[in-house]
CSV table of C-alpha atoms in Angstrom, one decimal:
chain,number,residue,atom,x,y,z
A,184,UNK,CA,-93.1,-95.0,19.8
A,185,UNK,CA,-91.3,-92.7,22.2
A,186,UNK,CA,-88.8,-93.6,24.8
A,187,UNK,CA,-89.8,-91.7,28.1
A,188,UNK,CA,-87.2,-91.8,30.9
A,189,UNK,CA,-87.7,-91.6,34.7
A,190,UNK,CA,-84.8,-90.7,37.0
A,191,UNK,CA,-85.1,-90.6,40.7
A,192,UNK,CA,-83.0,-89.8,43.8
A,193,UNK,CA,-84.1,-89.7,47.5
A,194,UNK,CA,-82.6,-86.5,48.7
A,195,UNK,CA,-81.6,-83.0,47.5
A,196,UNK,CA,-78.0,-84.1,48.3
A,197,UNK,CA,-78.0,-86.7,45.6
A,198,UNK,CA,-77.7,-86.2,41.8
A,199,UNK,CA,-79.4,-87.9,38.9
A,200,UNK,CA,-76.5,-87.3,36.5
A,201,UNK,CA,-75.5,-90.9,36.1
A,202,UNK,CA,-79.1,-91.9,35.5
A,203,UNK,CA,-79.6,-89.1,33.0
A,204,UNK,CA,-76.5,-90.1,31.0
A,205,UNK,CA,-77.7,-93.7,30.7
A,206,UNK,CA,-81.3,-92.6,29.8
A,207,UNK,CA,-80.0,-90.3,27.2
A,208,UNK,CA,-77.6,-92.9,25.9
A,209,UNK,CA,-80.6,-95.3,25.6
A,210,UNK,CA,-82.4,-92.9,23.3
A,211,UNK,CA,-84.9,-91.3,25.7
A,212,UNK,CA,-86.5,-88.3,24.0
A,213,UNK,CA,-88.1,-87.1,27.3
A,214,UNK,CA,-86.9,-87.5,30.9
A,215,UNK,CA,-88.6,-86.7,34.1
A,216,UNK,CA,-86.5,-86.1,37.3
A,217,UNK,CA,-87.6,-86.5,40.7
A,218,UNK,CA,-86.3,-86.1,44.3
A,219,UNK,CA,-88.4,-88.3,46.5
A,220,UNK,CA,-88.3,-91.4,48.6
A,221,UNK,CA,-88.7,-94.6,46.6
A,222,UNK,CA,-90.9,-96.0,49.4
A,223,UNK,CA,-93.5,-93.2,48.7
A,224,UNK,CA,-96.1,-93.8,46.1
A,225,UNK,CA,-97.0,-90.2,46.3
A,226,UNK,CA,-94.5,-88.9,43.7
A,227,UNK,CA,-95.8,-86.1,41.4
A,228,UNK,CA,-93.2,-86.5,38.7
A,229,UNK,CA,-93.9,-90.2,38.4
A,230,UNK,CA,-97.6,-89.3,38.0
A,231,UNK,CA,-96.6,-87.0,35.2
A,232,UNK,CA,-94.4,-89.5,33.7
A,233,UNK,CA,-97.3,-92.0,33.5
A,234,UNK,CA,-99.7,-89.5,32.1
A,235,UNK,CA,-97.2,-88.7,29.4
A,236,UNK,CA,-97.0,-92.2,28.1
A,237,UNK,CA,-99.2,-93.0,25.1
A,238,UNK,CA,-99.8,-96.4,23.4
A,239,UNK,CA,-96.6,-97.8,21.9
A,240,UNK,CA,-94.3,-95.6,24.1
A,241,UNK,CA,-91.8,-97.2,26.5
A,242,UNK,CA,-91.0,-96.2,30.1
A,243,UNK,CA,-87.2,-96.6,30.7
A,244,UNK,CA,-85.6,-96.6,34.0
A,245,UNK,CA,-81.9,-97.1,35.1
A,246,UNK,CA,-82.5,-99.4,38.0
A,247,UNK,CA,-85.6,-101.1,39.3
A,248,UNK,CA,-85.3,-99.3,42.6
A,249,UNK,CA,-85.6,-95.9,40.9
A,250,UNK,CA,-89.2,-96.7,40.1
A,251,UNK,CA,-89.9,-98.1,43.5
A,252,UNK,CA,-88.7,-100.1,46.5
A,253,UNK,CA,-91.8,-102.2,46.7
A,254,UNK,CA,-92.0,-105.2,44.4
A,255,UNK,CA,-95.8,-105.0,44.4
A,256,UNK,CA,-95.8,-101.3,43.4
A,257,UNK,CA,-93.3,-102.1,40.7
A,258,UNK,CA,-95.5,-104.8,39.2
A,259,UNK,CA,-98.5,-102.7,39.6
A,260,UNK,CA,-97.1,-99.8,37.4
A,261,UNK,CA,-95.8,-102.3,34.9
A,262,UNK,CA,-99.0,-104.2,34.5
A,263,UNK,CA,-100.8,-100.8,34.1
A,264,UNK,CA,-98.5,-99.9,31.3
A,265,UNK,CA,-99.1,-103.1,29.6
A,266,UNK,CA,-102.9,-102.7,29.9
A,267,UNK,CA,-102.5,-99.4,28.1
A,268,UNK,CA,-100.4,-100.7,25.2
A,269,UNK,CA,-97.1,-99.2,26.6
A,270,UNK,CA,-93.9,-101.0,27.4
A,271,UNK,CA,-91.4,-101.1,30.2
A,272,UNK,CA,-87.5,-101.3,30.1
A,273,UNK,CA,-84.9,-101.5,32.8
A,274,UNK,CA,-81.4,-100.7,31.7
A,275,UNK,CA,-79.6,-102.7,34.3
A,276,UNK,CA,-81.9,-105.7,34.5
A,277,UNK,CA,-83.2,-108.2,32.0
A,278,UNK,CA,-86.7,-106.7,32.0
A,279,UNK,CA,-88.2,-105.4,28.7
A,280,UNK,CA,-91.9,-106.2,28.3
A,281,UNK,CA,-91.5,-105.8,24.4
A,282,UNK,CA,-89.5,-109.2,24.5
A,283,UNK,CA,-90.6,-112.7,25.5
A,284,UNK,CA,-87.6,-113.1,27.9
A,285,UNK,CA,-88.4,-109.8,29.6
A,286,UNK,CA,-92.1,-111.0,30.0
A,287,UNK,CA,-90.9,-114.3,31.6
A,288,UNK,CA,-88.7,-112.5,34.1
A,289,UNK,CA,-91.8,-110.2,35.0
A,290,UNK,CA,-93.9,-113.2,35.5
A,291,UNK,CA,-91.4,-114.8,37.9
A,292,UNK,CA,-91.3,-111.5,39.9
A,293,UNK,CA,-95.0,-111.5,40.1
A,294,UNK,CA,-95.0,-115.0,41.7
A,295,UNK,CA,-92.5,-113.8,44.2
A,296,UNK,CA,-94.6,-110.8,45.0
A,297,UNK,CA,-97.6,-112.8,45.5
A,298,UNK,CA,-95.8,-115.0,48.0
A,299,UNK,CA,-94.5,-111.9,49.7
A,300,UNK,CA,-98.0,-110.5,50.0
A,301,UNK,CA,-99.3,-113.7,51.5
A,302,UNK,CA,-96.6,-113.4,54.2
A,303,UNK,CA,-97.3,-110.0,55.0
A,304,UNK,CA,-101.0,-110.6,55.3
A,305,UNK,CA,-100.5,-113.6,57.7
A,306,UNK,CA,-98.0,-111.4,59.9
A,307,UNK,CA,-100.4,-108.6,59.9
A,308,UNK,CA,-103.4,-110.6,61.1
A,309,UNK,CA,-101.2,-112.2,63.7
A,310,UNK,CA,-100.0,-108.8,65.0
A,311,UNK,CA,-103.3,-107.3,65.2
A,312,UNK,CA,-104.8,-110.2,67.0
A,313,UNK,CA,-101.9,-109.9,69.6
A,314,UNK,CA,-102.4,-106.2,70.0
A,315,UNK,CA,-106.1,-106.7,70.5
A,316,UNK,CA,-105.4,-109.2,73.2
A,317,UNK,CA,-103.2,-106.7,75.1
A,318,UNK,CA,-106.0,-104.0,74.8
A,319,UNK,CA,-104.1,-101.7,72.2
A,320,UNK,CA,-106.1,-99.7,69.8
A,321,UNK,CA,-104.7,-98.6,66.5
A,322,UNK,CA,-104.5,-95.1,65.0
A,323,UNK,CA,-102.1,-92.3,64.5
A,324,UNK,CA,-101.4,-90.6,67.9
A,325,UNK,CA,-100.6,-87.2,66.4
A,326,UNK,CA,-103.9,-87.1,64.4
A,327,UNK,CA,-105.8,-88.0,67.7
A,328,UNK,CA,-104.1,-84.9,69.3
A,329,UNK,CA,-105.1,-82.6,66.3
A,330,UNK,CA,-101.5,-82.2,64.9
A,331,UNK,CA,-102.2,-80.0,61.8
A,332,UNK,CA,-98.8,-80.7,60.2
A,333,UNK,CA,-99.4,-84.4,60.3
A,334,UNK,CA,-102.9,-84.0,59.0
A,335,UNK,CA,-101.6,-81.8,56.0
A,336,UNK,CA,-98.9,-84.4,55.2
A,337,UNK,CA,-101.5,-87.1,55.0
A,338,UNK,CA,-103.7,-85.0,53.0
A,339,UNK,CA,-100.9,-84.3,50.6
A,340,UNK,CA,-100.1,-88.0,50.3
A,341,UNK,CA,-103.8,-88.9,49.6
A,342,UNK,CA,-103.9,-86.3,46.8
A,343,UNK,CA,-100.8,-87.8,45.2
A,344,UNK,CA,-102.2,-91.2,45.4
A,345,UNK,CA,-105.4,-89.9,43.8
A,346,UNK,CA,-103.5,-88.3,40.9
A,347,UNK,CA,-101.6,-91.6,40.5
A,348,UNK,CA,-104.8,-93.5,40.2
A,349,UNK,CA,-106.3,-91.0,37.8
A,350,UNK,CA,-103.3,-91.3,35.4
A,351,UNK,CA,-104.0,-95.1,35.2
A,352,UNK,CA,-107.3,-94.5,33.6
A,353,UNK,CA,-106.8,-91.2,31.9
A,354,UNK,CA,-106.9,-92.8,28.4
A,355,UNK,CA,-110.5,-93.9,29.1
A,356,UNK,CA,-112.0,-90.4,29.9
A,357,UNK,CA,-109.5,-87.5,29.1
A,358,UNK,CA,-109.6,-87.7,25.3
A,359,UNK,CA,-113.5,-87.5,25.4
A,360,UNK,CA,-113.4,-84.5,27.9
A,361,UNK,CA,-110.8,-82.7,25.8
A,362,UNK,CA,-113.0,-83.2,22.7
A,363,UNK,CA,-116.3,-81.9,24.3
A,364,UNK,CA,-115.3,-79.5,26.9
A,365,UNK,CA,-116.2,-76.6,27.4
A,366,UNK,CA,-118.8,-76.6,24.5
A,367,UNK,CA,-120.9,-79.4,26.3
A,368,UNK,CA,-122.2,-79.6,29.9
A,369,UNK,CA,-120.6,-81.9,32.4
A,370,UNK,CA,-123.6,-84.1,32.4
A,371,UNK,CA,-123.4,-84.6,28.6
A,372,UNK,CA,-119.6,-85.2,28.8
A,373,UNK,CA,-120.1,-87.8,31.5
A,374,UNK,CA,-122.8,-89.6,29.5
A,375,UNK,CA,-120.3,-89.7,26.5
A,376,UNK,CA,-117.5,-91.1,28.7
A,377,UNK,CA,-119.7,-93.7,30.3
A,378,UNK,CA,-121.0,-94.9,26.9
A,379,UNK,CA,-117.5,-96.6,26.4
A,380,UNK,CA,-117.2,-98.1,29.8
A,381,UNK,CA,-118.8,-101.0,31.6
A,382,UNK,CA,-121.5,-100.2,34.1
A,383,UNK,CA,-119.4,-100.9,37.1
A,384,UNK,CA,-116.8,-98.2,36.0
A,385,UNK,CA,-119.2,-95.4,35.3
A,386,UNK,CA,-118.4,-91.8,36.4
A,387,UNK,CA,-120.7,-89.2,38.0
A,388,UNK,CA,-120.4,-85.7,36.7
A,389,UNK,CA,-119.1,-84.4,40.0
A,390,UNK,CA,-116.3,-87.1,40.1
A,391,UNK,CA,-115.4,-86.4,36.5
A,392,UNK,CA,-115.2,-82.7,37.1
A,393,UNK,CA,-113.1,-83.2,40.2
A,394,UNK,CA,-110.7,-85.5,38.2
A,395,UNK,CA,-110.3,-82.8,35.4
A,396,UNK,CA,-109.7,-80.2,38.2
A,397,UNK,CA,-107.0,-82.1,39.6
A,398,UNK,CA,-105.2,-82.7,36.2
A,399,UNK,CA,-105.6,-78.9,35.6
A,400,UNK,CA,-104.1,-78.0,39.0
A,401,UNK,CA,-101.1,-80.3,38.3
A,402,UNK,CA,-100.6,-78.8,34.8
A,403,UNK,CA,-101.7,-82.0,33.1
A,404,UNK,CA,-104.6,-80.5,31.3
A,405,UNK,CA,-105.7,-77.2,29.8
A,406,UNK,CA,-107.6,-74.8,32.3
A,407,UNK,CA,-110.1,-74.0,29.5
A,408,UNK,CA,-111.7,-77.5,30.2
A,409,UNK,CA,-113.2,-76.0,33.4
A,410,UNK,CA,-114.7,-72.9,31.5
A,411,UNK,CA,-118.4,-72.4,31.7
A,412,UNK,CA,-120.5,-73.8,28.7
A,413,UNK,CA,-121.3,-71.1,26.3
A,414,UNK,CA,-124.9,-69.7,26.5
A,415,UNK,CA,-126.9,-71.0,23.6
A,416,UNK,CA,-130.7,-71.5,22.9
A,417,UNK,CA,-131.9,-75.0,23.6
A,418,UNK,CA,-132.4,-75.8,19.9
A,419,UNK,CA,-128.9,-74.6,19.1
A,420,UNK,CA,-127.2,-77.2,21.5
A,421,UNK,CA,-126.8,-79.8,18.7
A,422,UNK,CA,-125.5,-77.3,16.3
A,423,UNK,CA,-122.8,-76.3,18.8
A,424,UNK,CA,-122.0,-80.0,19.5
A,425,UNK,CA,-121.6,-81.0,15.8
A,426,UNK,CA,-119.5,-77.8,15.3
A,427,UNK,CA,-117.2,-78.8,18.1
A,428,UNK,CA,-116.6,-82.4,16.8
A,429,UNK,CA,-116.0,-80.9,13.2
A,430,UNK,CA,-113.3,-78.5,14.6
A,431,UNK,CA,-111.7,-81.3,16.6
A,432,UNK,CA,-111.2,-83.4,13.5
A,433,UNK,CA,-112.1,-81.5,10.2
A,434,UNK,CA,-111.4,-84.7,8.1
A,435,UNK,CA,-114.4,-86.5,9.6
A,436,UNK,CA,-117.1,-87.4,7.2
A,437,UNK,CA,-120.7,-86.7,7.8
A,438,UNK,CA,-121.4,-90.4,8.5
A,439,UNK,CA,-118.4,-90.5,11.0
A,440,UNK,CA,-119.9,-87.5,12.8
A,441,UNK,CA,-123.2,-89.2,12.8
A,442,UNK,CA,-121.7,-92.3,14.3
A,443,UNK,CA,-120.1,-90.3,17.1
A,444,UNK,CA,-123.4,-88.6,18.0
A,445,UNK,CA,-125.0,-92.1,18.1
A,446,UNK,CA,-122.2,-93.5,20.4
A,447,UNK,CA,-122.9,-90.4,22.6
A,448,UNK,CA,-126.5,-91.3,22.6
A,449,UNK,CA,-127.7,-88.0,21.1
A,450,UNK,CA,-131.0,-87.9,19.6
A,451,UNK,CA,-131.8,-86.1,16.2
A,452,UNK,CA,-133.7,-82.9,16.1
A,453,UNK,CA,-136.8,-85.1,15.6
A,454,UNK,CA,-136.1,-87.4,18.4
A,455,UNK,CA,-134.6,-90.3,16.4
A,456,UNK,CA,-131.7,-92.4,17.3
A,457,UNK,CA,-130.1,-92.9,14.0
A,458,UNK,CA,-128.3,-89.9,12.4
A,459,UNK,CA,-128.4,-89.4,8.6
A,460,UNK,CA,-125.8,-87.5,6.7
A,461,UNK,CA,-128.3,-84.9,5.8
A,462,UNK,CA,-129.1,-84.1,9.2
A,463,UNK,CA,-125.5,-83.7,10.2
A,464,UNK,CA,-124.8,-81.5,7.1
A,465,UNK,CA,-127.9,-79.2,8.1
A,466,UNK,CA,-126.4,-78.5,11.5
A,467,UNK,CA,-122.9,-78.0,10.0
A,468,UNK,CA,-124.4,-75.4,7.5
A,469,UNK,CA,-126.2,-73.6,10.4
A,470,UNK,CA,-122.9,-73.5,12.4
A,471,UNK,CA,-121.1,-72.0,9.3
A,472,UNK,CA,-123.8,-69.4,9.0
A,473,UNK,CA,-123.2,-68.2,12.5
A,474,UNK,CA,-119.6,-68.2,12.2
A,475,UNK,CA,-118.8,-71.2,14.4
A,476,UNK,CA,-117.0,-72.9,11.6
A,477,UNK,CA,-115.1,-71.6,8.5
A,478,UNK,CA,-116.9,-71.7,5.2
A,479,UNK,CA,-116.1,-75.2,3.5
A,480,UNK,CA,-114.3,-75.3,0.3
A,481,UNK,CA,-116.0,-77.0,-2.6
A,482,UNK,CA,-114.4,-80.5,-2.0
A,483,UNK,CA,-114.8,-80.9,1.8
A,484,UNK,CA,-117.2,-82.3,4.2
A,485,UNK,CA,-120.3,-80.5,2.9
A,486,UNK,CA,-120.1,-82.2,-0.5
A,487,UNK,CA,-120.2,-85.5,1.1
A,488,UNK,CA,-123.9,-85.3,1.9
A,489,UNK,CA,-124.9,-86.1,-1.6
A,490,UNK,CA,-123.1,-89.4,-1.4
A,491,UNK,CA,-123.9,-90.0,2.2
A,492,UNK,CA,-120.2,-89.7,3.2
């Protein structure tokens, strides 16, 4: 239930001191600072802030324009936080999504934003039609003439927008990647991630690997996730997988490990789809014999086999 602050100024000449003081006074345990235009959505510190928030945490800002000058972007971020089980609070406005009053204000802002979007669409269509009637063709003139600086600036912006989009869905895929990599192949990890998602939102192995690489490059994930899968014999793959699950959470029972394997659509050594506690125990014993796991004390996971634990 942490309070995570975000402070922003537009230029290097400005200071976040007043915002920092207000955020500290509000009880924020972590505060991210950024110097970037509020009109830009490509803000790396904002992406890190959103990635840092976990379920139950609250994003706190000083004023609404510190998060963004666009009402649509502001509402997009807040709705994403609510969908992840996080809250939003503005210190100088009556918006606190943890309260009914704050939710009402947010709904009113949403109605205004929808009206604003309708007006923009209407004006855009009219402008494009008028331009076509005069024979004007759209496009960036500098890009047409091969300006490398403009091309790099656009590429950087696209990357930041990509990172921002990844942070919106990180809870759906990053924990599974962190639990299974690098002991399992990208194809196997992708199957495990997709098992929890509806078909329309499935990943490919290449897309998932690119997303993890982007997080690693930004310091949002451990570089070890990109390591090569350890070389093991084909019949040892399940043993390595079960050992990895047990290392990640030593308190899991045999039945719980079996349930995870079933959720990941892993078949048993004999090709079955249902995992018995005895099968899991056999793989754990083999992993301990090969030094992949510490020897279990008398009262831990191995003893649960007799009871089916």
